């Protein structure tokens, strides 16, 4: 017999307070990660971009164990019952022909393929972004990368066969223009405006701007595509945004699917459906484990090719700052994965643009001060906030 998830652990309403709180912490996590990364690579001089990427993404592995411990400490459910419910939810999602009884066969091979695809979907855009940084100007890279909100909307309309909604299209275009205004506007250099991670004294002319910009454009499109495909193939049908728009599609069974590699799961006393955020946090941790196991392989090649000579943090302080980057990165990506299921790719991608505004504010408070503020940055920030407000009002009014 299955145990129903208590109301306090169930997925919240799309416009609920819990989702809003997660959104706030997600934005703060990104701002902290951005500022600490800039601090480590510039002020502390630890320029190990790929290694930092590897450490931060490997750190995703800790989020699920922490969530599991939290649920064990705050509820009457055991780890076994929680994991059983999660296994059932994943099995029902991945295997359409699963029979309803007290024994479920976990589709190990299909789940591994999904996890590997998610890791590639997260890693490739990120690596392209890192690779584009020395080739193009940070201004171009920042502006082009943030067009992923526009791509997410275009792909959503195509994949889900949605009608063009003037409000949503206007909001996405407004956010994209607002981002360009913040990045390009004003007479100050990108280093002075707080966008760049490279101080003026060490600025180098971009080596191949066209190639770098094309790589960033591909990365931006890939990230928008990842957000949409996550909703289609990875988000559970019980996620609020999936239920609200009925855009969920189960992954079709393959002929002679994963029977030979399935693992039988006893469904007795399982907590089903899983508590809110349990499934996306599990996927986040799986991404971290796969990153740790696979992405160390390029490190020796980067070292011996001298593309990035490997060196450990020179002191404890730098190591602690890197730990701060990892923890804030975990908070951002875990929240991001949860919100993709709750709000969907369009509003999440536009909402992420609010981090541009928050980074600007943090530069005023903790960086150069008011000198980073220009008329263009204020206009662009206002456009981003207005665009998010339009999308949020449109979504919440439809589903409240």
PDB file of C-alpha atoms in Angstrom, residues 190-378:
ATOM      1  CA  UNK A 190      32.083  46.621 -19.083  1.00  0.00           C
ATOM      2  CA  UNK A 191      34.809  46.289 -16.506  1.00  0.00           C
ATOM      3  CA  UNK A 192      33.725  49.501 -14.791  1.00  0.00           C
ATOM      4  CA  UNK A 193      30.022  48.628 -14.945  1.00  0.00           C
ATOM      5  CA  UNK A 194      30.456  45.420 -12.978  1.00  0.00           C
ATOM      6  CA  UNK A 195      29.559  43.042 -15.820  1.00  0.00           C
ATOM      7  CA  UNK A 196      33.071  41.903 -16.638  1.00  0.00           C
ATOM      8  CA  UNK A 197      35.104  39.458 -14.624  1.00  0.00           C
ATOM      9  CA  UNK A 198      38.335  40.943 -15.964  1.00  0.00           C
ATOM     10  CA  UNK A 199      39.785  44.067 -14.332  1.00  0.00           C
ATOM     11  CA  UNK A 200      40.885  46.949 -16.616  1.00  0.00           C
ATOM     12  CA  UNK A 201      44.568  46.454 -15.841  1.00  0.00           C
ATOM     13  CA  UNK A 202      44.531  42.921 -17.258  1.00  0.00           C
ATOM     14  CA  UNK A 203      42.152  43.478 -20.189  1.00  0.00           C
ATOM     15  CA  UNK A 204      43.169  41.737 -23.415  1.00  0.00           C
ATOM     16  CA  UNK A 205      41.704  42.247 -26.868  1.00  0.00           C
ATOM     17  CA  UNK A 206      39.366  39.356 -27.819  1.00  0.00           C
ATOM     18  CA  UNK A 207      41.214  36.773 -29.890  1.00  0.00           C
ATOM     19  CA  UNK A 208      38.346  35.690 -32.193  1.00  0.00           C
ATOM     20  CA  UNK A 209      35.150  37.697 -31.548  1.00  0.00           C
ATOM     21  CA  UNK A 210      33.081  36.070 -34.315  1.00  0.00           C
ATOM     22  CA  UNK A 211      33.889  32.519 -33.200  1.00  0.00           C
ATOM     23  CA  UNK A 212      33.352  33.416 -29.542  1.00  0.00           C
ATOM     24  CA  UNK A 213      29.996  35.038 -30.259  1.00  0.00           C
ATOM     25  CA  UNK A 214      28.853  32.061 -32.345  1.00  0.00           C
ATOM     26  CA  UNK A 215      29.870  29.676 -29.558  1.00  0.00           C
ATOM     27  CA  UNK A 216      27.910  31.735 -27.044  1.00  0.00           C
ATOM     28  CA  UNK A 217      24.882  31.814 -29.347  1.00  0.00           C
ATOM     29  CA  UNK A 218      24.983  28.018 -29.608  1.00  0.00           C
ATOM     30  CA  UNK A 219      25.371  27.785 -25.828  1.00  0.00           C
ATOM     31  CA  UNK A 220      22.408  30.096 -25.272  1.00  0.00           C
ATOM     32  CA  UNK A 221      20.216  28.102 -27.656  1.00  0.00           C
ATOM     33  CA  UNK A 222      21.358  24.862 -26.014  1.00  0.00           C
ATOM     34  CA  UNK A 223      20.496  26.159 -22.549  1.00  0.00           C
ATOM     35  CA  UNK A 224      17.039  27.264 -23.685  1.00  0.00           C
ATOM     36  CA  UNK A 225      16.520  23.861 -25.310  1.00  0.00           C
ATOM     37  CA  UNK A 226      17.656  22.103 -22.125  1.00  0.00           C
ATOM     38  CA  UNK A 227      15.091  23.973 -20.042  1.00  0.00           C
ATOM     39  CA  UNK A 228      12.256  22.986 -22.372  1.00  0.00           C
ATOM     40  CA  UNK A 229      13.313  19.348 -22.767  1.00  0.00           C
ATOM     41  CA  UNK A 230      13.692  19.039 -19.004  1.00  0.00           C
ATOM     42  CA  UNK A 231      10.024  19.917 -18.675  1.00  0.00           C
ATOM     43  CA  UNK A 232       9.052  17.417 -21.385  1.00  0.00           C
ATOM     44  CA  UNK A 233      11.152  14.426 -20.379  1.00  0.00           C
ATOM     45  CA  UNK A 234      12.387  14.865 -16.803  1.00  0.00           C
ATOM     46  CA  UNK A 235       9.663  16.711 -14.866  1.00  0.00           C
ATOM     47  CA  UNK A 236       7.100  14.443 -13.229  1.00  0.00           C
ATOM     48  CA  UNK A 237       3.442  14.689 -14.330  1.00  0.00           C
ATOM     49  CA  UNK A 238       2.562  15.716 -10.768  1.00  0.00           C
ATOM     50  CA  UNK A 239       4.652  18.896 -11.005  1.00  0.00           C
ATOM     51  CA  UNK A 240       2.293  21.902 -10.821  1.00  0.00           C
ATOM     52  CA  UNK A 241       3.411  23.611 -14.034  1.00  0.00           C
ATOM     53  CA  UNK A 242       3.203  20.371 -15.993  1.00  0.00           C
ATOM     54  CA  UNK A 243      -0.270  19.644 -14.656  1.00  0.00           C
ATOM     55  CA  UNK A 244      -1.457  23.197 -15.263  1.00  0.00           C
ATOM     56  CA  UNK A 245      -0.455  23.345 -18.934  1.00  0.00           C
ATOM     57  CA  UNK A 246      -0.901  19.616 -19.725  1.00  0.00           C
ATOM     58  CA  UNK A 247       2.298  19.772 -21.746  1.00  0.00           C
ATOM     59  CA  UNK A 248       3.744  16.671 -20.131  1.00  0.00           C
ATOM     60  CA  UNK A 249       4.710  13.778 -22.363  1.00  0.00           C
ATOM     61  CA  UNK A 250       5.798  10.439 -21.000  1.00  0.00           C
ATOM     62  CA  UNK A 251       8.917   8.974 -22.515  1.00  0.00           C
ATOM     63  CA  UNK A 252       7.758   6.214 -24.859  1.00  0.00           C
ATOM     64  CA  UNK A 253       8.782   2.655 -24.156  1.00  0.00           C
ATOM     65  CA  UNK A 254      11.319   1.125 -26.458  1.00  0.00           C
ATOM     66  CA  UNK A 255      10.616  -2.288 -27.916  1.00  0.00           C
ATOM     67  CA  UNK A 256      12.049  -4.818 -25.538  1.00  0.00           C
ATOM     68  CA  UNK A 257      12.957  -1.909 -23.193  1.00  0.00           C
ATOM     69  CA  UNK A 258      14.856  -2.227 -19.919  1.00  0.00           C
ATOM     70  CA  UNK A 259      13.497  -5.558 -18.689  1.00  0.00           C
ATOM     71  CA  UNK A 260      16.891  -7.192 -18.442  1.00  0.00           C
ATOM     72  CA  UNK A 261      18.364  -4.405 -16.349  1.00  0.00           C
ATOM     73  CA  UNK A 262      15.303  -3.484 -14.277  1.00  0.00           C
ATOM     74  CA  UNK A 263      15.437  -3.542 -10.499  1.00  0.00           C
ATOM     75  CA  UNK A 264      12.335  -4.703  -8.637  1.00  0.00           C
ATOM     76  CA  UNK A 265      11.061  -2.252  -6.030  1.00  0.00           C
ATOM     77  CA  UNK A 266       8.609  -3.236  -3.295  1.00  0.00           C
ATOM     78  CA  UNK A 267       5.965  -0.488  -3.173  1.00  0.00           C
ATOM     79  CA  UNK A 268       4.732  -1.285   0.333  1.00  0.00           C
ATOM     80  CA  UNK A 269       4.612   1.807   2.596  1.00  0.00           C
ATOM     81  CA  UNK A 270       6.125   4.026  -0.085  1.00  0.00           C
ATOM     82  CA  UNK A 271       5.667   7.785   0.174  1.00  0.00           C
ATOM     83  CA  UNK A 272       4.006   8.503  -3.148  1.00  0.00           C
ATOM     84  CA  UNK A 273       3.958  10.951  -4.838  1.00  0.00           C
ATOM     85  CA  UNK A 274       7.379  12.139  -3.630  1.00  0.00           C
ATOM     86  CA  UNK A 275       7.570  15.253  -1.429  1.00  0.00           C
ATOM     87  CA  UNK A 276       7.949  18.594  -3.159  1.00  0.00           C
ATOM     88  CA  UNK A 277      11.402  19.081  -4.682  1.00  0.00           C
ATOM     89  CA  UNK A 278      12.537  15.531  -3.872  1.00  0.00           C
ATOM     90  CA  UNK A 279      12.656  14.352  -7.481  1.00  0.00           C
ATOM     91  CA  UNK A 280      14.437  17.399  -9.020  1.00  0.00           C
ATOM     92  CA  UNK A 281      16.931  17.431  -6.154  1.00  0.00           C
ATOM     93  CA  UNK A 282      17.620  13.750  -6.820  1.00  0.00           C
ATOM     94  CA  UNK A 283      18.290  14.536 -10.480  1.00  0.00           C
ATOM     95  CA  UNK A 284      20.531  17.438  -9.443  1.00  0.00           C
ATOM     96  CA  UNK A 285      22.608  15.107  -7.273  1.00  0.00           C
ATOM     97  CA  UNK A 286      22.841  12.546 -10.069  1.00  0.00           C
ATOM     98  CA  UNK A 287      24.204  15.305 -12.333  1.00  0.00           C
ATOM     99  CA  UNK A 288      26.801  16.103  -9.690  1.00  0.00           C
ATOM    100  CA  UNK A 289      27.888  12.465  -9.393  1.00  0.00           C
ATOM    101  CA  UNK A 290      28.165  12.022 -13.161  1.00  0.00           C
ATOM    102  CA  UNK A 291      30.132  15.273 -13.434  1.00  0.00           C
ATOM    103  CA  UNK A 292      32.544  14.102 -10.743  1.00  0.00           C
ATOM    104  CA  UNK A 293      33.034  10.719 -12.415  1.00  0.00           C
ATOM    105  CA  UNK A 294      33.358  11.921 -16.026  1.00  0.00           C
ATOM    106  CA  UNK A 295      34.520  15.521 -16.280  1.00  0.00           C
ATOM    107  CA  UNK A 296      37.851  14.998 -14.497  1.00  0.00           C
ATOM    108  CA  UNK A 297      39.052  13.353 -17.733  1.00  0.00           C
ATOM    109  CA  UNK A 298      39.754  16.656 -19.590  1.00  0.00           C
ATOM    110  CA  UNK A 299      41.834  18.018 -16.695  1.00  0.00           C
ATOM    111  CA  UNK A 300      45.104  16.193 -17.624  1.00  0.00           C
ATOM    112  CA  UNK A 301      44.669  17.137 -21.303  1.00  0.00           C
ATOM    113  CA  UNK A 302      44.117  20.785 -20.404  1.00  0.00           C
ATOM    114  CA  UNK A 303      47.191  20.663 -18.169  1.00  0.00           C
ATOM    115  CA  UNK A 304      49.593  19.088 -20.664  1.00  0.00           C
ATOM    116  CA  UNK A 305      48.310  21.217 -23.540  1.00  0.00           C
ATOM    117  CA  UNK A 306      48.844  24.217 -21.222  1.00  0.00           C
ATOM    118  CA  UNK A 307      45.325  25.448 -22.028  1.00  0.00           C
ATOM    119  CA  UNK A 308      44.757  25.455 -18.261  1.00  0.00           C
ATOM    120  CA  UNK A 309      47.715  24.427 -16.145  1.00  0.00           C
ATOM    121  CA  UNK A 310      46.311  22.671 -13.100  1.00  0.00           C
ATOM    122  CA  UNK A 311      47.131  24.021  -9.687  1.00  0.00           C
ATOM    123  CA  UNK A 312      45.429  23.635  -6.339  1.00  0.00           C
ATOM    124  CA  UNK A 313      44.193  26.666  -4.370  1.00  0.00           C
ATOM    125  CA  UNK A 314      47.286  28.366  -2.923  1.00  0.00           C
ATOM    126  CA  UNK A 315      45.848  28.815   0.578  1.00  0.00           C
ATOM    127  CA  UNK A 316      42.955  27.972   2.883  1.00  0.00           C
ATOM    128  CA  UNK A 317      41.216  31.294   2.274  1.00  0.00           C
ATOM    129  CA  UNK A 318      40.999  30.666  -1.473  1.00  0.00           C
ATOM    130  CA  UNK A 319      39.748  27.137  -0.806  1.00  0.00           C
ATOM    131  CA  UNK A 320      37.011  28.498   1.474  1.00  0.00           C
ATOM    132  CA  UNK A 321      35.968  30.994  -1.197  1.00  0.00           C
ATOM    133  CA  UNK A 322      35.727  28.149  -3.705  1.00  0.00           C
ATOM    134  CA  UNK A 323      33.600  26.239  -1.202  1.00  0.00           C
ATOM    135  CA  UNK A 324      31.347  29.304  -1.056  1.00  0.00           C
ATOM    136  CA  UNK A 325      31.066  29.258  -4.859  1.00  0.00           C
ATOM    137  CA  UNK A 326      30.119  25.580  -4.710  1.00  0.00           C
ATOM    138  CA  UNK A 327      27.468  26.006  -2.023  1.00  0.00           C
ATOM    139  CA  UNK A 328      25.887  28.999  -3.726  1.00  0.00           C
ATOM    140  CA  UNK A 329      26.026  27.107  -7.030  1.00  0.00           C
ATOM    141  CA  UNK A 330      24.238  24.179  -5.391  1.00  0.00           C
ATOM    142  CA  UNK A 331      21.538  26.524  -4.072  1.00  0.00           C
ATOM    143  CA  UNK A 332      21.058  28.130  -7.486  1.00  0.00           C
ATOM    144  CA  UNK A 333      20.960  24.942  -9.555  1.00  0.00           C
ATOM    145  CA  UNK A 334      18.808  22.989  -7.090  1.00  0.00           C
ATOM    146  CA  UNK A 335      16.305  25.840  -6.977  1.00  0.00           C
ATOM    147  CA  UNK A 336      16.468  26.173 -10.752  1.00  0.00           C
ATOM    148  CA  UNK A 337      15.629  22.490 -11.285  1.00  0.00           C
ATOM    149  CA  UNK A 338      12.708  22.670  -8.837  1.00  0.00           C
ATOM    150  CA  UNK A 339      11.300  25.829 -10.425  1.00  0.00           C
ATOM    151  CA  UNK A 340      11.478  24.339 -13.927  1.00  0.00           C
ATOM    152  CA  UNK A 341       8.834  21.856 -12.795  1.00  0.00           C
ATOM    153  CA  UNK A 342       6.797  24.407 -10.829  1.00  0.00           C
ATOM    154  CA  UNK A 343       6.872  27.437 -13.168  1.00  0.00           C
ATOM    155  CA  UNK A 344       8.203  26.104 -16.455  1.00  0.00           C
ATOM    156  CA  UNK A 345      11.100  27.221 -18.679  1.00  0.00           C
ATOM    157  CA  UNK A 346       9.719  30.549 -19.919  1.00  0.00           C
ATOM    158  CA  UNK A 347       9.160  32.362 -16.621  1.00  0.00           C
ATOM    159  CA  UNK A 348      12.212  30.717 -15.010  1.00  0.00           C
ATOM    160  CA  UNK A 349      14.532  31.836 -17.804  1.00  0.00           C
ATOM    161  CA  UNK A 350      13.153  35.384 -17.716  1.00  0.00           C
ATOM    162  CA  UNK A 351      13.220  35.332 -13.920  1.00  0.00           C
ATOM    163  CA  UNK A 352      16.898  34.433 -14.027  1.00  0.00           C
ATOM    164  CA  UNK A 353      17.529  37.716 -15.834  1.00  0.00           C
ATOM    165  CA  UNK A 354      16.651  39.425 -12.558  1.00  0.00           C
ATOM    166  CA  UNK A 355      20.085  38.296 -11.413  1.00  0.00           C
ATOM    167  CA  UNK A 356      21.518  41.003 -13.701  1.00  0.00           C
ATOM    168  CA  UNK A 357      19.654  43.571 -11.619  1.00  0.00           C
ATOM    169  CA  UNK A 358      20.727  41.958  -8.339  1.00  0.00           C
ATOM    170  CA  UNK A 359      24.385  41.748  -9.422  1.00  0.00           C
ATOM    171  CA  UNK A 360      24.214  45.451 -10.278  1.00  0.00           C
ATOM    172  CA  UNK A 361      22.799  46.196  -6.812  1.00  0.00           C
ATOM    173  CA  UNK A 362      25.451  44.031  -5.151  1.00  0.00           C
ATOM    174  CA  UNK A 363      28.156  45.923  -7.050  1.00  0.00           C
ATOM    175  CA  UNK A 364      26.753  49.162  -5.641  1.00  0.00           C
ATOM    176  CA  UNK A 365      26.672  47.774  -2.095  1.00  0.00           C
ATOM    177  CA  UNK A 366      29.856  45.713  -2.019  1.00  0.00           C
ATOM    178  CA  UNK A 367      31.826  46.765  -5.105  1.00  0.00           C
ATOM    179  CA  UNK A 368      32.784  50.037  -6.770  1.00  0.00           C
ATOM    180  CA  UNK A 369      29.659  51.815  -5.478  1.00  0.00           C
ATOM    181  CA  UNK A 370      27.316  54.202  -7.256  1.00  0.00           C
ATOM    182  CA  UNK A 371      29.753  54.724 -10.112  1.00  0.00           C
ATOM    183  CA  UNK A 372      28.475  51.482 -11.688  1.00  0.00           C
ATOM    184  CA  UNK A 373      25.014  53.031 -12.111  1.00  0.00           C
ATOM    185  CA  UNK A 374      24.210  54.604 -15.481  1.00  0.00           C
ATOM    186  CA  UNK A 375      20.961  55.782 -17.032  1.00  0.00           C
ATOM    187  CA  UNK A 376      21.096  52.809 -19.389  1.00  0.00           C
ATOM    188  CA  UNK A 377      21.566  50.309 -16.583  1.00  0.00           C
ATOM    189  CA  UNK A 378      18.511  51.741 -14.815  1.00  0.00           C
TER     190      UNK A 378
END
